[in-house]
PDB file of C-alpha atoms in Angstrom:
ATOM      1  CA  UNK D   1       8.961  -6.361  -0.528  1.00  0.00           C
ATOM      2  CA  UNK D   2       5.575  -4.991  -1.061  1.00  0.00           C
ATOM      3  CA  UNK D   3       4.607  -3.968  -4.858  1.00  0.00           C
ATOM      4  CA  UNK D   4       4.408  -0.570  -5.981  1.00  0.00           C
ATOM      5  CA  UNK D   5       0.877   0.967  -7.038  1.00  0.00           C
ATOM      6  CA  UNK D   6       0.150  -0.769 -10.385  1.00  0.00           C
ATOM      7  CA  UNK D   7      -1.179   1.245 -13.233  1.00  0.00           C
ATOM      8  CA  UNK D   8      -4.911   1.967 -13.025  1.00  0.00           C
ATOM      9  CA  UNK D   9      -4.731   1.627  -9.710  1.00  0.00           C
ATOM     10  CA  UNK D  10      -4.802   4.705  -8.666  1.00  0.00           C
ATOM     11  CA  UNK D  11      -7.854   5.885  -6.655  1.00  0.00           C
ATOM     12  CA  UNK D  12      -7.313   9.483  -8.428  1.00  0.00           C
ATOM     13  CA  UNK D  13      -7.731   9.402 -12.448  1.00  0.00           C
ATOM     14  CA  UNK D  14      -5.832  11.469 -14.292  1.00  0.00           C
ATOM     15  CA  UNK D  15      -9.054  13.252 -15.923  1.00  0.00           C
ATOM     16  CA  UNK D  16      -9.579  14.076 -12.186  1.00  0.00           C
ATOM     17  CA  UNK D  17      -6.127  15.340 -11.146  1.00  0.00           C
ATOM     18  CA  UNK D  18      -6.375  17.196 -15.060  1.00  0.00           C
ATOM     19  CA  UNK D  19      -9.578  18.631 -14.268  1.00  0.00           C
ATOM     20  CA  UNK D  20      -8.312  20.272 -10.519  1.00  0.00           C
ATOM     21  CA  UNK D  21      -5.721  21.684 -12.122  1.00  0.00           C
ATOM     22  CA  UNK D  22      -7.702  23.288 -14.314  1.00  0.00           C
ATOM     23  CA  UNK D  23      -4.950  21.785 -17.496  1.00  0.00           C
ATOM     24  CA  UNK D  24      -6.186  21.022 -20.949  1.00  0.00           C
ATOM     25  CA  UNK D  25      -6.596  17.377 -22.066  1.00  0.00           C
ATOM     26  CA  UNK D  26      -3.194  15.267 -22.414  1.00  0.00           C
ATOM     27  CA  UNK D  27      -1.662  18.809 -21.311  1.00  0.00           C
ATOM     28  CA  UNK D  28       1.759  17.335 -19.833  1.00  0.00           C
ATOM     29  CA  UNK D  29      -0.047  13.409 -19.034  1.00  0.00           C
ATOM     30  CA  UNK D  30       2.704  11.665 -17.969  1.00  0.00           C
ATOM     31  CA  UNK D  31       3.875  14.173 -15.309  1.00  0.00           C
ATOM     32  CA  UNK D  32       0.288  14.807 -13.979  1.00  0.00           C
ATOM     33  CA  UNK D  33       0.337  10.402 -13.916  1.00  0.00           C
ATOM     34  CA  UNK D  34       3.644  10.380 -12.035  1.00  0.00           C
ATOM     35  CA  UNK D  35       2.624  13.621  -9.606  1.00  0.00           C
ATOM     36  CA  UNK D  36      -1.204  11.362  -9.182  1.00  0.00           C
ATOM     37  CA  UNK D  37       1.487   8.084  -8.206  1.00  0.00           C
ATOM     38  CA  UNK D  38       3.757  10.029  -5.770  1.00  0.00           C
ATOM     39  CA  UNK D  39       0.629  11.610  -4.090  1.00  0.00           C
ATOM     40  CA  UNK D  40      -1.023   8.273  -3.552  1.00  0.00           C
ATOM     41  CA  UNK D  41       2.280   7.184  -2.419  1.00  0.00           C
ATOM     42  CA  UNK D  42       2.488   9.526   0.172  1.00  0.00           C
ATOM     43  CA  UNK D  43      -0.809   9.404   1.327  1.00  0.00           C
ATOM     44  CA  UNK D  44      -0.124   5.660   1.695  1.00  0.00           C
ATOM     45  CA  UNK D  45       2.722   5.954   3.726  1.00  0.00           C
ATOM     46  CA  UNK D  46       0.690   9.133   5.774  1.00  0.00           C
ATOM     47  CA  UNK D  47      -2.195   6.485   6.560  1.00  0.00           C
ATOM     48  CA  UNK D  48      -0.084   3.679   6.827  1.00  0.00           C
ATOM     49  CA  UNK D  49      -2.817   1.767   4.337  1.00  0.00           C
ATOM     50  CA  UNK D  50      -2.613   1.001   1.153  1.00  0.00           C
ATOM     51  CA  UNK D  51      -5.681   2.369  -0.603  1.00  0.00           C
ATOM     52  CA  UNK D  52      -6.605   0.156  -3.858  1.00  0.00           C
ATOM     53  CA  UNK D  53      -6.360  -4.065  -3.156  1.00  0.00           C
ATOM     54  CA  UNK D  54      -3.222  -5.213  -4.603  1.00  0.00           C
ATOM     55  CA  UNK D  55      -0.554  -8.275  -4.591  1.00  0.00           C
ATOM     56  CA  UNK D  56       2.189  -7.705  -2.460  1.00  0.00           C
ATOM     57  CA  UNK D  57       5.350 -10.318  -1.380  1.00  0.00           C
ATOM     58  CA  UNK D  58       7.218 -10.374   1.696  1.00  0.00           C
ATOM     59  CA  UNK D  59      10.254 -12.424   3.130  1.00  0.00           C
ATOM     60  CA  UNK D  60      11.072 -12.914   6.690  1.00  0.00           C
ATOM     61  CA  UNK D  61      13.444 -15.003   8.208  1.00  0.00           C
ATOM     62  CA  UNK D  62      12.253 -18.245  10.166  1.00  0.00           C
ATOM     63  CA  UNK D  63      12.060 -19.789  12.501  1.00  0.00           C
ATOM     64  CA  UNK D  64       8.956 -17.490  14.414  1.00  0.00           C
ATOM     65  CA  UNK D  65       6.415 -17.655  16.278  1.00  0.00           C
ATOM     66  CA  UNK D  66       4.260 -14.944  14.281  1.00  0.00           C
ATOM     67  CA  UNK D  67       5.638 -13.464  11.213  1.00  0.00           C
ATOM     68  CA  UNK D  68       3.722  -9.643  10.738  1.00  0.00           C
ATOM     69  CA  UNK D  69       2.854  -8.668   7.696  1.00  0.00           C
ATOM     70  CA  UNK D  70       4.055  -4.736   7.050  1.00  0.00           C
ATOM     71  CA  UNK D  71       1.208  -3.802   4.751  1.00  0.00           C
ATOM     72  CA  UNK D  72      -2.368  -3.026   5.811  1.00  0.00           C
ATOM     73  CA  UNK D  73      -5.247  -4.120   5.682  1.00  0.00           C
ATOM     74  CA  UNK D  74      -4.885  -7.240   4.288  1.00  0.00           C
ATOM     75  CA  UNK D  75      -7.299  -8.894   2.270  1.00  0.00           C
ATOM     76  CA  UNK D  76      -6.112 -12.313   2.207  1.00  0.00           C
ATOM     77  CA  UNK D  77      -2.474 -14.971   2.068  1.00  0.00           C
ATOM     78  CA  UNK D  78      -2.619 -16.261  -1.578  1.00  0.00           C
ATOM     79  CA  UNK D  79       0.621 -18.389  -0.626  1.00  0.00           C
ATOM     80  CA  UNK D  80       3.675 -19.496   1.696  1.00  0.00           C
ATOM     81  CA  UNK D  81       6.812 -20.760   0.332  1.00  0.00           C
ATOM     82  CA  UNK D  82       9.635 -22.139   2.261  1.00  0.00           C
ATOM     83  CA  UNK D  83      12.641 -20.830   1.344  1.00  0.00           C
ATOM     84  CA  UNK D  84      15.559 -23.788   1.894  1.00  0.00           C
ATOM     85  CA  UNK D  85      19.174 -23.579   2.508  1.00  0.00           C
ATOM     86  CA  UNK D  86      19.762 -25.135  -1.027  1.00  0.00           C
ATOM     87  CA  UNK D  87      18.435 -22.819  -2.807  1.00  0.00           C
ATOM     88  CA  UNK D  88      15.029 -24.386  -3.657  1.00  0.00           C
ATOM     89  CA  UNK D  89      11.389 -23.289  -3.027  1.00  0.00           C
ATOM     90  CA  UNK D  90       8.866 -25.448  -1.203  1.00  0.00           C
ATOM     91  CA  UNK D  91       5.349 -24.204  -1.609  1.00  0.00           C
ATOM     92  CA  UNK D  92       3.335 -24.866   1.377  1.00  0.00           C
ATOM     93  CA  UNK D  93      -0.903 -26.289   1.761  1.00  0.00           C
ATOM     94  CA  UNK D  94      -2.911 -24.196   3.614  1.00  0.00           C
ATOM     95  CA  UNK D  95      -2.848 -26.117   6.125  1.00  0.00           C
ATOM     96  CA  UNK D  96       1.022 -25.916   7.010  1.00  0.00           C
ATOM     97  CA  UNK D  97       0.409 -22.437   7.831  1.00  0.00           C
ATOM     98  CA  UNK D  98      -1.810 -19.974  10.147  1.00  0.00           C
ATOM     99  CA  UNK D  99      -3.234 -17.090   8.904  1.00  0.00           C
ATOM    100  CA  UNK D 100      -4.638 -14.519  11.443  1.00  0.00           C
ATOM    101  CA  UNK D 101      -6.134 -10.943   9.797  1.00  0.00           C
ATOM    102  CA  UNK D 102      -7.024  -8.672  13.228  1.00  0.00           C
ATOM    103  CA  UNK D 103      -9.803  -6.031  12.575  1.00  0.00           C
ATOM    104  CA  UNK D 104      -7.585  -3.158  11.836  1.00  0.00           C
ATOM    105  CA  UNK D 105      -6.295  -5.489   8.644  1.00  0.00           C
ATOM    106  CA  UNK D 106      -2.936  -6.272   9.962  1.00  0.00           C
ATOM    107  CA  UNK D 107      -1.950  -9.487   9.456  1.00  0.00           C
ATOM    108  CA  UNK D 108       0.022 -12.659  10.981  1.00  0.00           C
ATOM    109  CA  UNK D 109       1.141 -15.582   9.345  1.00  0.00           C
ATOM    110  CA  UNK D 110       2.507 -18.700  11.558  1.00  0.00           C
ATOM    111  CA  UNK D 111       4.626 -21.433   9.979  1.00  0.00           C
ATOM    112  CA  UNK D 112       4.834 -24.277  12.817  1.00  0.00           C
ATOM    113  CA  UNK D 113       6.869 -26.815  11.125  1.00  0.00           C
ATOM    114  CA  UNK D 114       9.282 -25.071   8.806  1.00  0.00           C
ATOM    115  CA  UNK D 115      11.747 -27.635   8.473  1.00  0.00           C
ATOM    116  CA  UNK D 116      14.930 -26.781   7.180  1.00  0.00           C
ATOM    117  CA  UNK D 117      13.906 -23.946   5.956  1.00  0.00           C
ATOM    118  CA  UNK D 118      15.961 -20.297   7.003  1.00  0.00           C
ATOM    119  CA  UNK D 119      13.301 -17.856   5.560  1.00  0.00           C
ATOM    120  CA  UNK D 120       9.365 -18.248   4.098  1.00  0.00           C
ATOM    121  CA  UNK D 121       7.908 -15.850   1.141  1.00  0.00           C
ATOM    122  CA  UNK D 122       4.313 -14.853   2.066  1.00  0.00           C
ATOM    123  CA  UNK D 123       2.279 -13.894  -1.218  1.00  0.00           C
ATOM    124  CA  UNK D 124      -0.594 -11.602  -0.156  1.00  0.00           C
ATOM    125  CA  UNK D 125      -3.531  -9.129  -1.125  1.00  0.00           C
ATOM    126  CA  UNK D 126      -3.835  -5.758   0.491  1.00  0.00           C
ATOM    127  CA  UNK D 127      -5.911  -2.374   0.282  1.00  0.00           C
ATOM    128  CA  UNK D 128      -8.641  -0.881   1.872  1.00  0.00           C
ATOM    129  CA  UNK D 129     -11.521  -1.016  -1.308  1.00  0.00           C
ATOM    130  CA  UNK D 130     -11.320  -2.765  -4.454  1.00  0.00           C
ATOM    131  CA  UNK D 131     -11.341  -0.111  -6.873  1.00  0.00           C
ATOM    132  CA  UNK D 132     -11.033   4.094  -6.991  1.00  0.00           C
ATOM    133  CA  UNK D 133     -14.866   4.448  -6.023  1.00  0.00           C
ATOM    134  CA  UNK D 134     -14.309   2.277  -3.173  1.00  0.00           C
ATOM    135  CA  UNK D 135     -11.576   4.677  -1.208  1.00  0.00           C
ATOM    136  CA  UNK D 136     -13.116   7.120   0.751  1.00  0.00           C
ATOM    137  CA  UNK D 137     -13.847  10.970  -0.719  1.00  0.00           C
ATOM    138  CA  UNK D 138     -11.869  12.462   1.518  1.00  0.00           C
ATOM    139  CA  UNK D 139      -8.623  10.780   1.119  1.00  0.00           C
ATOM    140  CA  UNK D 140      -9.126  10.977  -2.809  1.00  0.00           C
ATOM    141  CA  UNK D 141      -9.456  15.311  -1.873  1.00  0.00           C
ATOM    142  CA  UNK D 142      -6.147  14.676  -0.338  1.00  0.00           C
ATOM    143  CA  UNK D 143      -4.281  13.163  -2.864  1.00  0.00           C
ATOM    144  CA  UNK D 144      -5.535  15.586  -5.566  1.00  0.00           C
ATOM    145  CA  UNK D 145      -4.595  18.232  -3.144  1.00  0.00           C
ATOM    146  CA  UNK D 146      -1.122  17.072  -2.791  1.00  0.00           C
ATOM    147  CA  UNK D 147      -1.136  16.269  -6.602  1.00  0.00           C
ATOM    148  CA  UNK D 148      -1.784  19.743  -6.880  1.00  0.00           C
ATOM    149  CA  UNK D 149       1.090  20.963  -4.626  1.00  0.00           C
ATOM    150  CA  UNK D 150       3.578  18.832  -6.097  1.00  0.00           C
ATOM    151  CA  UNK D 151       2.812  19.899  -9.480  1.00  0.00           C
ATOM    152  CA  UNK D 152       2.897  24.553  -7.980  1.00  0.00           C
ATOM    153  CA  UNK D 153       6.574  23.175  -6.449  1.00  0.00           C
ATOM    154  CA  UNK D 154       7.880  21.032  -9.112  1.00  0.00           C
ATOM    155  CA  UNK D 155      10.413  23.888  -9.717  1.00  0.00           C
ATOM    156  CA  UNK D 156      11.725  23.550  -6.228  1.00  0.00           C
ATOM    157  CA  UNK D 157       8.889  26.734  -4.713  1.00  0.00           C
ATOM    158  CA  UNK D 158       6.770  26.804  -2.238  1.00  0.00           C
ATOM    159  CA  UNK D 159       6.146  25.717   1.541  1.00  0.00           C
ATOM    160  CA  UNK D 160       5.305  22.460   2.371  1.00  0.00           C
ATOM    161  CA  UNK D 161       1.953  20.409   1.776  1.00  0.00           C
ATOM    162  CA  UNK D 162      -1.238  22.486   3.218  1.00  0.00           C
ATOM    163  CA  UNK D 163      -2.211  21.599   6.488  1.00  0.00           C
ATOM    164  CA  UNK D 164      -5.804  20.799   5.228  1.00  0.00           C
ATOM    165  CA  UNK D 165      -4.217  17.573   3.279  1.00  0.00           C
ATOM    166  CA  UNK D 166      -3.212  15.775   6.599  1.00  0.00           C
ATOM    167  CA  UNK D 167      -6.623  16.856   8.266  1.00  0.00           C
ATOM    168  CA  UNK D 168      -8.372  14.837   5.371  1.00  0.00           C
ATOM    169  CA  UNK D 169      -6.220  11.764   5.751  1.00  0.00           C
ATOM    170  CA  UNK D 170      -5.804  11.764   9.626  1.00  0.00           C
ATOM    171  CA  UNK D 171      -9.471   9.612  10.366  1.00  0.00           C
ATOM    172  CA  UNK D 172      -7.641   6.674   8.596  1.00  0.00           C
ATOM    173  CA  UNK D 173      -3.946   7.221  10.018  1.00  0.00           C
ATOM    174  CA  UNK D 174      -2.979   3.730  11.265  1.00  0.00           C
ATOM    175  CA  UNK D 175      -0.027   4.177  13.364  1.00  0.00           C
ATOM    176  CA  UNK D 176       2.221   1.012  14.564  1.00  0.00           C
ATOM    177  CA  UNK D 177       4.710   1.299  17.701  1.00  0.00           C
ATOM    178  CA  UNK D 178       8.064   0.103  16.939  1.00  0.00           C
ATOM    179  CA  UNK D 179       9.183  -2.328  14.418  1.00  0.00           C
ATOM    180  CA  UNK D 180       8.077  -5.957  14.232  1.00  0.00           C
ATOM    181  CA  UNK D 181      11.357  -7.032  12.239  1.00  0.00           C
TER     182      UNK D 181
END
């Protein structure tokens, strides 16, 4: 499974989602943090990218021909583990394994000879810029935007997101057909 957004990686500070709020400093912090996750979250999910680069796992069963990562764009495979009947773990050299990253960042990893094994771990890196700068202006709009309408409906008010946050994360909507797995 893929990690969740660690802290500070958020391409939205909390001075910034403070500041469009118009709130005080440390004026309710850790709900603004948690409103700044589940925005980025969303937007994630919306895109179908993760924005900042982070570690994420996966698991899939073997044997395959092409195993797909879920998570885009991928940066790089750190690592691929066999997984054996007994129990054990059986780290694998680079060159067990093939690594192909397309130019829309998804990913496939090939394990030709997996021996025994039933299922491989795949350790990767994924996100579209390095740091908050990095992501694009318009999808960091969005995400205050939404931060901003989950915090007016927190008490269970209010429509649904405005239309204007989708319009500012639609150029980078990646959009898969069906389910590799």
């Amino acid at each position: 499974m893929a990690d969740s957004l660690l802290p500070g990686g958020a391409p939205v500070s909390l001075n910034e989602a403070r500041g469009w709020l118009r709130l005080g400093a440390t004026t309710d912090d850790a709900v603004i943090a948690g409103l700044v996750r589940a925005a980025t979250n969303i937007c994630e999910a919306f895109i179908g990218q993760w924005l900042v680069v982070r570690a994420g796992e996966e698991e899939a069963p073997l044997p395959a021909d092409g195993i797909p990562l879920r998570v885009r764009p991928v940066v790089a495979v750190d690592g691929v583990t066999l997984l054996l009947p007994d129990g054990s773990e059986q780290p694998l050299g680079e060159d067990a394994y093939r690594v192909t990253i397309a130019r829309d960042g998804s990913a496939c990893v090939a394990v030709p000879d997996p021996g025994e094994a039933a299922r491989v771990r795949i350790a990767y890196r994924a996100g579209m810029a390095e740091g908050a700068n990095g992501v694009p202006e318009a999808i960091r709009q969005g995400i205050v935007r939404m931060t901003q309408h989950l915090h007016d409906a927190r008490d269970g008010a209010g429509a649904g997101p405005p239309a204007v946050i989708a319009a500012l994360w639609q150029p980078w909507r990646r959009l898969t057909l069906g389910g590799a797995r």
